[in-house]
Amino acid sequence: MSHPVPGSTPRTRIRRLPDHAARDRAALHAVLDAGLVAHLAITGEDGQPFVLPVAYARDGERVLIHGSTGSRLFRGLAAGAPTCLTVTLLDGLVLARSAFESSMNYRSAMVLGSCTVLPDADKVAALDLLTDRLLPGRRGDLRPHSTRELAATLVLALSLDEASVKISAGPPDDDEADLDTPIWAGTVPITEHFGTPVPAPDLRFDLPAPDYLRTWTR
């Protein structure tokens, strides 16, 4: 099954710095697969916009998120309210010889649409995917979800059919007139990685931290 090219709809076409647009689905998947937190927008009943930070997982051509059934905003998303999900990965600071030309290296994805509610029959598999997306292998260490926990959780899916991807990379692009200015210019890479695991204060067993806590980096 074919899917629309990122940036191919009027709402997702990148007009500002269009040369930074990535127009293949592999780029969209790569940005989503590299992130851990997305920001999800919704307008409340009173017209007030909200942006929610959420854990997420890409499942093929859709993104899965979960939240409390008691959340007014998540119930609005479950009812089909339009939303915008964004993921931004900051790769570095770009230090030019002027403030105007200084910028950031980044990869970002934006997805527009409305969420659908996953049926109960698919909820456990989706929650397991979300758990292993954040920490691959973690789900196998945990007890099963309880009936109460499943009843208290909404799992939503957002299609990737309307999305855009923007990527900025490389050194500063200074004006020719500034190149003779004695100011340091270049890039400062930014990476993310796990720190040293800290055991819970009520841990009752002498257990080493799982190996998967030592391997993640971006």
Coordinates of N, CA and C in Angstrom, one line a residue:
M1 N 0.8 -1.2 0.0 CA 0.0 0.0 0.0 C 0.9 1.2 0.0
S2 N 0.6 2.2 -0.9 CA 1.4 3.4 -1.0 C 0.9 4.4 0.0
H3 N 1.7 5.3 0.4 CA 1.3 6.4 1.3 C 1.8 7.7 0.8
P4 N 1.1 8.8 1.1 CA 1.5 10.1 0.6 C 3.0 10.5 0.9
V5 N 3.6 11.2 0.0 CA 5.0 11.7 0.3 C 4.9 12.8 1.3
P6 N 5.8 12.8 2.3 CA 5.8 13.9 3.3 C 5.9 15.3 2.7
G7 N 5.0 16.2 3.2 CA 5.0 17.5 2.6 C 4.2 17.7 1.4
S8 N 3.4 16.7 1.0 CA 2.7 16.7 -0.3 C 1.3 17.3 -0.2
T9 N 0.8 17.7 1.0 CA -0.5 18.3 1.1 C -0.3 19.8 1.3
P10 N -1.3 20.6 1.0 CA -1.2 22.1 1.2 C -0.9 22.4 2.7
R11 N -1.4 21.6 3.6 CA -1.1 22.0 5.0 C 0.3 21.6 5.5
T12 N 0.9 20.7 4.8 CA 2.2 20.2 5.3 C 3.4 20.7 4.3
R13 N 3.1 21.4 3.3 CA 4.1 21.8 2.4 C 5.0 22.8 3.1
I14 N 6.3 22.6 3.0 CA 7.2 23.5 3.7 C 7.6 24.7 2.8
R15 N 7.2 25.9 3.3 CA 7.4 27.1 2.5 C 8.6 27.9 3.0
R16 N 8.9 27.9 4.3 CA 10.0 28.6 4.8 C 11.2 27.6 4.8
L17 N 12.3 28.0 4.1 CA 13.5 27.1 3.9 C 13.1 25.8 3.3
P18 N 12.5 25.8 2.1 CA 12.0 24.5 1.5 C 13.1 23.5 1.2
D19 N 14.4 24.1 1.1 CA 15.5 23.2 0.8 C 15.8 22.2 2.0
H20 N 15.2 22.5 3.1 CA 15.4 21.7 4.3 C 14.4 20.6 4.4
A21 N 13.4 20.6 3.4 CA 12.4 19.6 3.5 C 12.9 18.2 3.0
A22 N 12.5 17.2 3.7 CA 12.8 15.8 3.3 C 11.5 15.2 2.8
R23 N 11.5 14.6 1.6 CA 10.3 14.2 1.0 C 10.2 12.7 0.8
D24 N 10.8 11.9 1.6 CA 10.7 10.5 1.5 C 10.2 9.9 2.9
R25 N 9.5 8.8 2.9 CA 9.0 8.3 4.1 C 10.0 7.7 5.0
A26 N 11.1 7.3 4.4 CA 12.2 6.8 5.2 C 12.8 7.8 6.2
A27 N 12.8 9.1 5.7 CA 13.3 10.2 6.6 C 12.3 10.4 7.7
L28 N 11.0 10.4 7.3 CA 9.9 10.5 8.4 C 10.1 9.4 9.4
H29 N 10.2 8.2 9.0 CA 10.3 7.1 9.9 C 11.6 7.2 10.8
A30 N 12.7 7.7 10.2 CA 13.9 7.8 10.9 C 13.8 8.8 12.0
V31 N 13.2 9.9 11.8 CA 13.0 11.0 12.8 C 12.2 10.4 13.9
L32 N 11.0 9.8 13.6 CA 10.1 9.3 14.6 C 10.8 8.2 15.4
D33 N 11.6 7.4 14.8 CA 12.2 6.2 15.5 C 13.3 6.7 16.4
A34 N 13.9 7.9 16.1 CA 15.0 8.3 16.9 C 14.6 9.1 18.2
G35 N 13.3 9.6 18.2 CA 12.8 10.4 19.3 C 12.3 9.5 20.4
L36 N 12.1 10.2 21.6 CA 11.5 9.5 22.7 C 10.2 10.3 23.2
V37 N 10.2 11.6 22.9 CA 9.0 12.4 23.4 C 8.5 13.2 22.2
A38 N 7.1 13.1 22.1 CA 6.5 14.0 21.1 C 5.6 15.0 21.8
H39 N 5.3 16.1 21.1 CA 4.4 17.1 21.6 C 3.1 17.1 20.8
L40 N 2.0 16.9 21.5 CA 0.7 16.7 20.9 C -0.2 17.9 21.2
A41 N -0.7 18.6 20.2 CA -1.6 19.8 20.4 C -3.0 19.4 20.3
I42 N -3.8 20.1 21.1 CA -5.3 20.0 21.1 C -5.9 21.3 21.6
T43 N -7.0 21.7 21.1 CA -7.7 22.9 21.5 C -8.8 22.4 22.5
G44 N -8.8 23.0 23.7 CA -9.9 22.6 24.6 C -11.2 23.1 24.3
E45 N -12.2 22.7 25.0 CA -13.6 23.1 24.8 C -13.8 24.6 24.8
D46 N -13.0 25.3 25.6 CA -13.1 26.8 25.7 C -12.2 27.5 24.7
G47 N -11.6 26.8 23.7 CA -10.8 27.4 22.7 C -9.4 27.6 23.1
Q48 N -9.0 27.2 24.3 CA -7.6 27.4 24.8 C -6.8 26.2 24.2
P49 N -5.7 26.6 23.5 CA -4.8 25.5 23.0 C -3.9 24.9 24.1
F50 N -3.6 23.6 24.0 CA -2.7 23.0 24.9 C -1.8 22.1 24.1
V51 N -0.6 21.9 24.6 CA 0.4 21.1 24.0 C 0.9 20.1 25.0
L52 N 0.7 18.8 24.8 CA 1.0 17.8 25.7 C 2.3 17.0 25.3
P53 N 3.3 16.9 26.2 CA 4.4 16.0 26.0 C 4.0 14.6 26.2
V54 N 4.2 13.7 25.3 CA 3.8 12.3 25.4 C 4.9 11.3 24.9
A55 N 5.0 10.2 25.5 CA 5.8 9.1 25.0 C 5.0 8.5 23.8
Y56 N 5.7 8.0 22.8 CA 5.0 7.5 21.6 C 5.8 6.4 21.0
A57 N 5.2 5.7 20.1 CA 5.9 4.6 19.3 C 5.4 4.6 17.9
R58 N 6.2 4.5 16.9 CA 5.8 4.3 15.6 C 5.5 2.9 15.3
D59 N 4.3 2.6 14.8 CA 3.8 1.3 14.5 C 3.5 1.3 13.0
G60 N 4.5 1.0 12.2 CA 4.2 1.1 10.7 C 4.0 2.5 10.3
E61 N 2.8 2.7 9.7 CA 2.4 4.0 9.2 C 1.5 4.7 10.1
R62 N 1.7 4.5 11.4 CA 0.9 5.3 12.4 C 1.7 5.5 13.6
V63 N 1.4 6.4 14.5 CA 2.0 6.7 15.8 C 1.0 6.3 16.9
L64 N 1.5 5.6 17.9 CA 0.7 5.2 19.0 C 1.1 6.1 20.2
I65 N 0.0 6.5 20.9 CA 0.2 7.3 22.2 C -0.8 6.7 23.2
H66 N -0.5 7.0 24.5 CA -1.4 6.5 25.5 C -1.6 7.6 26.6
G67 N -2.7 7.6 27.2 CA -3.0 8.5 28.3 C -4.2 8.0 29.2
S68 N -4.5 8.8 30.2 CA -5.5 8.4 31.1 C -6.9 8.6 30.6
T69 N -7.8 7.6 30.8 CA -9.2 7.8 30.5 C -9.8 9.0 31.2
G70 N -9.2 9.4 32.3 CA -9.7 10.5 33.1 C -9.2 11.9 32.6
S71 N -8.4 11.9 31.5 CA -7.9 13.1 31.0 C -8.9 13.8 30.1
R72 N -9.3 15.0 30.4 CA -10.3 15.7 29.5 C -9.7 15.9 28.1
L73 N -8.4 16.2 28.0 CA -7.8 16.4 26.7 C -7.7 15.1 25.9
F74 N -7.3 14.0 26.6 CA -7.2 12.7 25.8 C -8.6 12.3 25.4
R75 N -9.6 12.5 26.2 CA -11.0 12.2 25.8 C -11.4 13.0 24.5
G76 N -10.9 14.2 24.5 CA -11.2 15.0 23.3 C -10.5 14.5 22.0
L77 N -9.2 14.0 22.2 CA -8.5 13.4 21.1 C -9.2 12.1 20.7
A78 N -9.7 11.3 21.7 CA -10.4 10.1 21.4 C -11.7 10.3 20.6
A79 N -12.3 11.5 20.8 CA -13.5 11.8 20.2 C -13.3 12.3 18.7
G80 N -12.0 12.4 18.4 CA -11.7 12.8 17.0 C -11.3 14.3 16.8
A81 N -11.0 15.0 17.9 CA -10.5 16.4 17.7 C -9.3 16.4 16.9
P82 N -9.2 17.4 16.0 CA -8.0 17.5 15.1 C -6.7 17.8 16.0
T83 N -5.6 17.3 15.6 CA -4.4 17.5 16.4 C -3.2 17.6 15.5
C84 N -2.1 18.0 16.1 CA -0.8 18.1 15.5 C 0.2 17.5 16.4
L85 N 1.0 16.5 15.9 CA 2.0 15.9 16.7 C 3.4 16.3 16.1
T86 N 4.3 16.7 16.9 CA 5.6 17.1 16.5 C 6.7 16.3 17.3
V87 N 7.8 16.0 16.6 CA 9.0 15.4 17.2 C 10.2 16.2 16.7
T88 N 11.0 16.7 17.6 CA 12.2 17.5 17.3 C 13.4 16.9 17.9
L89 N 14.4 16.7 17.1 CA 15.7 16.2 17.6 C 16.7 17.3 17.4
L90 N 17.3 17.7 18.5 CA 18.3 18.8 18.4 C 19.7 18.1 18.3
D91 N 20.4 18.4 17.2 CA 21.7 17.7 16.9 C 22.9 18.6 17.1
G92 N 22.7 19.9 17.2 CA 23.8 20.8 17.5 C 23.5 22.3 17.4
L93 N 24.3 23.1 18.0 CA 24.2 24.5 17.8 C 25.2 25.0 16.7
V94 N 24.7 25.8 15.9 CA 25.5 26.4 14.8 C 25.8 27.8 15.1
L95 N 27.1 28.0 15.4 CA 27.6 29.3 15.8 C 28.2 30.1 14.7
A96 N 27.5 31.1 14.2 CA 28.0 31.9 13.1 C 28.7 33.1 13.6
R97 N 29.2 33.9 12.8 CA 29.9 35.2 13.2 C 28.9 36.3 13.5
S98 N 27.6 36.0 13.3 CA 26.6 37.0 13.6 C 25.5 36.3 14.3
A99 N 24.7 37.0 15.1 CA 23.6 36.3 15.8 C 22.5 36.0 14.7
F100 N 22.4 36.8 13.7 CA 21.4 36.5 12.7 C 21.6 35.2 11.9
E101 N 22.8 34.8 11.6 CA 23.1 33.6 10.9 C 23.3 32.4 11.8
S102 N 23.4 32.6 13.1 CA 23.5 31.5 14.0 C 22.2 30.7 14.1
S103 N 22.3 29.4 14.3 CA 21.1 28.6 14.2 C 21.3 27.3 14.9
M104 N 20.5 26.3 14.6 CA 20.6 24.9 15.2 C 20.6 23.9 14.0
N105 N 21.3 22.8 14.3 CA 21.1 21.6 13.4 C 20.0 20.8 14.1
Y106 N 19.1 20.3 13.3 CA 17.9 19.6 13.9 C 17.3 18.7 12.8
R107 N 16.5 17.7 13.3 CA 15.6 16.9 12.5 C 14.2 17.0 13.2
S108 N 13.2 17.3 12.4 CA 11.9 17.5 12.9 C 10.8 16.9 12.0
A109 N 9.8 16.4 12.7 CA 8.6 15.8 11.9 C 7.4 16.4 12.5
M110 N 6.4 16.6 11.6 CA 5.1 17.1 12.0 C 4.0 16.2 11.4
V111 N 3.1 15.8 12.2 CA 2.0 14.9 11.7 C 0.7 15.6 12.0
L112 N -0.2 15.7 11.0 CA -1.5 16.3 11.2 C -2.6 15.2 11.1
G113 N -3.7 15.4 11.7 CA -4.8 14.4 11.6 C -5.7 14.3 12.8
S114 N -6.4 13.3 12.9 CA -7.2 13.0 14.1 C -6.9 11.6 14.5
C115 N -7.0 11.4 15.8 CA -6.6 10.0 16.4 C -7.8 9.1 16.4
T116 N -7.5 7.8 16.3 CA -8.6 6.8 16.5 C -8.2 6.0 17.8
V117 N -9.3 5.5 18.4 CA -9.1 4.7 19.6 C -8.8 3.2 19.3
L118 N -7.8 2.7 19.9 CA -7.5 1.3 19.6 C -8.5 0.4 20.4
P119 N -9.1 -0.6 19.8 CA -10.0 -1.5 20.6 C -9.3 -2.2 21.7
D120 N -10.0 -2.7 22.6 CA -9.4 -3.4 23.8 C -8.6 -4.6 23.3
A121 N -9.0 -5.3 22.2 CA -8.3 -6.5 21.7 C -6.9 -6.1 21.3
D122 N -6.6 -4.9 20.9 CA -5.3 -4.4 20.4 C -4.5 -3.6 21.5
K123 N -5.1 -3.4 22.6 CA -4.5 -2.5 23.6 C -3.3 -3.0 24.2
V124 N -3.3 -4.3 24.6 CA -2.1 -4.9 25.3 C -0.9 -4.9 24.4
A125 N -1.1 -5.3 23.1 CA 0.0 -5.3 22.2 C 0.6 -3.9 22.0
A126 N -0.3 -2.9 21.9 CA 0.1 -1.5 21.7 C 0.9 -1.0 22.9
L127 N 0.4 -1.3 24.1 CA 1.1 -0.8 25.3 C 2.5 -1.5 25.4
D128 N 2.6 -2.8 25.0 CA 3.8 -3.5 25.0 C 4.8 -2.9 24.1
L129 N 4.3 -2.5 22.9 CA 5.1 -1.8 21.9 C 5.7 -0.5 22.4
L130 N 4.8 0.3 23.1 CA 5.2 1.5 23.7 C 6.3 1.3 24.7
T131 N 6.2 0.3 25.5 CA 7.2 0.0 26.6 C 8.5 -0.3 26.0
D132 N 8.5 -1.2 25.0 CA 9.7 -1.7 24.4 C 10.3 -0.6 23.4
R133 N 9.5 0.3 23.0 CA 10.0 1.4 22.1 C 10.9 2.3 23.0
L134 N 10.6 2.6 24.2 CA 11.4 3.4 25.1 C 12.6 2.7 25.6
L135 N 12.4 1.4 26.0 CA 13.5 0.6 26.5 C 13.4 -0.8 25.9
P136 N 14.0 -1.1 24.7 CA 13.9 -2.4 24.1 C 14.3 -3.5 25.1
G137 N 13.3 -4.5 25.3 CA 13.6 -5.6 26.2 C 12.9 -5.4 27.5
R138 N 12.5 -4.2 27.9 CA 11.9 -3.9 29.2 C 10.6 -4.7 29.5
R139 N 9.8 -4.8 28.4 CA 8.5 -5.4 28.6 C 8.6 -6.8 29.2
G140 N 9.6 -7.6 28.7 CA 9.8 -9.0 29.2 C 10.1 -9.1 30.7
D141 N 10.6 -8.0 31.3 CA 10.9 -8.0 32.7 C 9.8 -7.7 33.6
L142 N 8.7 -7.2 33.1 CA 7.6 -6.6 33.9 C 6.4 -7.6 34.0
R143 N 5.7 -7.4 35.1 CA 4.5 -8.2 35.3 C 3.4 -7.8 34.2
P144 N 2.4 -8.7 34.0 CA 1.3 -8.3 33.0 C 0.6 -7.1 33.5
H145 N 0.0 -6.4 32.5 CA -0.9 -5.3 32.8 C -2.1 -5.8 33.6
S146 N -2.6 -5.1 34.6 CA -3.8 -5.5 35.3 C -5.0 -5.0 34.6
T147 N -6.1 -5.6 34.9 CA -7.4 -5.2 34.4 C -7.7 -3.7 34.7
R148 N -7.4 -3.4 35.9 CA -7.7 -2.0 36.3 C -6.8 -1.0 35.5
E149 N -5.5 -1.3 35.3 CA -4.7 -0.5 34.6 C -5.1 -0.3 33.1
L150 N -5.5 -1.4 32.5 CA -6.0 -1.3 31.1 C -7.3 -0.5 31.0
A151 N -8.2 -0.6 32.0 CA -9.4 0.1 32.0 C -9.2 1.6 32.1
A152 N -8.1 2.0 32.8 CA -7.7 3.4 33.0 C -6.9 4.0 31.9
T153 N -6.6 3.3 30.9 CA -5.7 3.7 29.9 C -6.4 3.8 28.5
L154 N -6.2 4.9 27.8 CA -6.6 5.1 26.4 C -5.4 4.9 25.6
V155 N -5.5 4.2 24.5 CA -4.5 4.1 23.5 C -5.0 4.6 22.2
L156 N -4.3 5.6 21.7 CA -4.7 6.3 20.4 C -3.7 6.1 19.3
A157 N -4.2 6.0 18.1 CA -3.4 5.9 16.9 C -3.6 7.1 16.0
L158 N -2.5 7.6 15.5 CA -2.5 8.8 14.6 C -1.8 8.4 13.3
S159 N -2.5 8.4 12.2 CA -2.0 8.0 10.9 C -0.9 9.0 10.4
L160 N 0.1 8.5 9.7 CA 1.2 9.3 9.2 C 0.9 9.8 7.8
D161 N -0.4 9.7 7.3 CA -0.7 10.1 6.0 C -0.5 11.6 5.7
E162 N -0.6 12.4 6.7 CA -0.4 13.9 6.4 C 0.8 14.3 7.3
A163 N 2.0 14.4 6.8 CA 3.1 14.7 7.6 C 4.2 15.5 6.8
S164 N 5.1 16.1 7.5 CA 6.2 16.8 6.9 C 7.5 16.6 7.7
V165 N 8.6 16.7 7.1 CA 9.9 16.4 7.7 C 10.8 17.6 7.3
K166 N 11.5 18.1 8.3 CA 12.5 19.2 8.0 C 13.8 18.9 8.7
I167 N 14.9 19.0 8.0 CA 16.2 18.7 8.5 C 17.2 19.8 8.2
S168 N 17.9 20.2 9.2 CA 18.9 21.2 9.0 C 20.2 20.7 9.5
A169 N 21.3 20.7 8.7 CA 22.5 20.1 9.1 C 23.7 20.9 8.4
G170 N 24.8 20.9 9.0 CA 26.0 21.6 8.4 C 26.5 22.7 9.1
P171 N 27.6 23.3 8.6 CA 28.3 24.4 9.3 C 27.6 25.8 9.1
P172 N 28.1 26.8 9.7 CA 27.5 28.1 9.6 C 27.5 28.6 8.1
D173 N 26.6 29.4 7.7 CA 26.5 30.0 6.4 C 26.6 31.5 6.5
D174 N 27.8 32.0 6.9 CA 28.0 33.4 7.1 C 28.0 34.2 5.9
D175 N 27.7 35.5 6.0 CA 27.9 36.4 4.9 C 29.4 36.6 4.6
E176 N 29.6 36.7 3.3 CA 31.0 36.8 2.9 C 31.8 38.0 3.6
A177 N 31.0 39.1 3.9 CA 31.7 40.2 4.5 C 32.1 39.9 6.0
D178 N 31.5 38.9 6.6 CA 31.8 38.6 8.0 C 33.0 37.6 8.1
L179 N 33.4 37.0 7.0 CA 34.5 36.0 7.1 C 35.8 36.5 7.7
D180 N 36.1 37.8 7.5 CA 37.3 38.3 8.0 C 37.2 38.8 9.4
T181 N 36.0 38.6 10.0 CA 35.9 39.0 11.4 C 36.5 38.0 12.4
P182 N 37.3 38.4 13.4 CA 38.0 37.5 14.2 C 37.1 36.9 15.3
I183 N 36.1 36.2 14.9 CA 35.1 35.5 15.8 C 35.0 34.0 15.5
W184 N 35.1 33.2 16.6 CA 35.1 31.8 16.3 C 33.7 31.4 15.8
A185 N 33.7 30.5 14.8 CA 32.5 30.0 14.2 C 32.6 28.5 14.0
G186 N 31.5 27.8 14.1 CA 31.5 26.4 13.9 C 30.3 25.8 14.5
T187 N 30.3 24.5 14.7 CA 29.2 23.8 15.3 C 29.5 23.1 16.6
V188 N 28.5 23.0 17.5 CA 28.7 22.3 18.8 C 27.7 21.1 18.8
P189 N 28.2 19.9 18.5 CA 27.3 18.8 18.5 C 26.6 18.5 19.8
I190 N 25.3 18.1 19.8 CA 24.6 17.7 21.0 C 24.2 16.3 20.8
T191 N 24.5 15.4 21.9 CA 24.1 14.0 21.9 C 23.3 13.7 23.2
E192 N 22.5 12.7 23.1 CA 21.8 12.2 24.3 C 22.2 10.8 24.6
H193 N 22.3 10.5 25.9 CA 22.7 9.1 26.3 C 22.2 8.9 27.7
F194 N 22.1 7.6 28.1 CA 21.7 7.3 29.5 C 22.8 7.6 30.4
G195 N 22.4 8.1 31.6 CA 23.4 8.3 32.7 C 23.4 7.0 33.5
T196 N 24.1 7.0 34.6 CA 24.3 5.9 35.5 C 22.9 5.6 36.2
P197 N 22.4 4.3 36.0 CA 21.1 4.0 36.6 C 21.2 4.1 38.2
V198 N 20.1 4.7 38.7 CA 20.0 4.9 40.2 C 18.9 4.0 40.7
P199 N 19.2 3.0 41.6 CA 18.2 2.1 42.1 C 17.1 2.8 42.9
A200 N 15.9 2.3 42.8 CA 14.8 2.8 43.6 C 15.2 2.6 45.1
P201 N 14.8 3.6 46.0 CA 15.2 3.5 47.4 C 14.5 2.3 48.1
D202 N 13.4 1.8 47.5 CA 12.7 0.7 48.1 C 13.0 -0.7 47.4
L203 N 14.0 -0.7 46.6 CA 14.4 -1.9 45.9 C 14.8 -3.0 47.0
R204 N 14.1 -4.1 47.0 CA 14.3 -5.1 48.0 C 15.2 -6.2 47.6
F205 N 15.8 -6.2 46.4 CA 16.7 -7.2 46.0 C 17.9 -6.6 45.5
D206 N 19.0 -7.4 45.6 CA 20.3 -6.9 45.1 C 20.4 -7.3 43.6
L207 N 19.9 -6.4 42.8 CA 19.8 -6.6 41.4 C 20.7 -5.7 40.6
P208 N 21.4 -6.1 39.6 CA 22.1 -5.2 38.7 C 21.1 -4.5 37.8
A209 N 21.5 -3.3 37.3 CA 20.7 -2.7 36.3 C 20.7 -3.5 35.0
P210 N 19.6 -3.5 34.3 CA 19.5 -4.3 33.1 C 20.5 -3.7 32.0
D211 N 21.0 -4.6 31.2 CA 22.0 -4.2 30.2 C 21.4 -3.1 29.2
Y212 N 20.1 -3.2 29.0 CA 19.5 -2.2 28.0 C 19.6 -0.8 28.6
L213 N 19.8 -0.6 29.8 CA 19.9 0.8 30.4 C 21.3 1.4 30.1
R214 N 22.2 0.6 29.5 CA 23.6 1.1 29.3 C 23.9 1.3 27.8
T215 N 22.9 1.0 27.0 CA 23.2 1.0 25.6 C 22.6 2.1 24.7
W216 N 21.7 2.9 25.3 CA 21.0 3.9 24.4 C 21.8 5.2 24.3
T217 N 21.9 5.6 23.1 CA 22.5 6.9 22.8 C 22.0 7.5 21.6
R218 N 22.0 8.8 21.5 CA 21.6 9.5 20.2 C 22.4 10.7 20.0

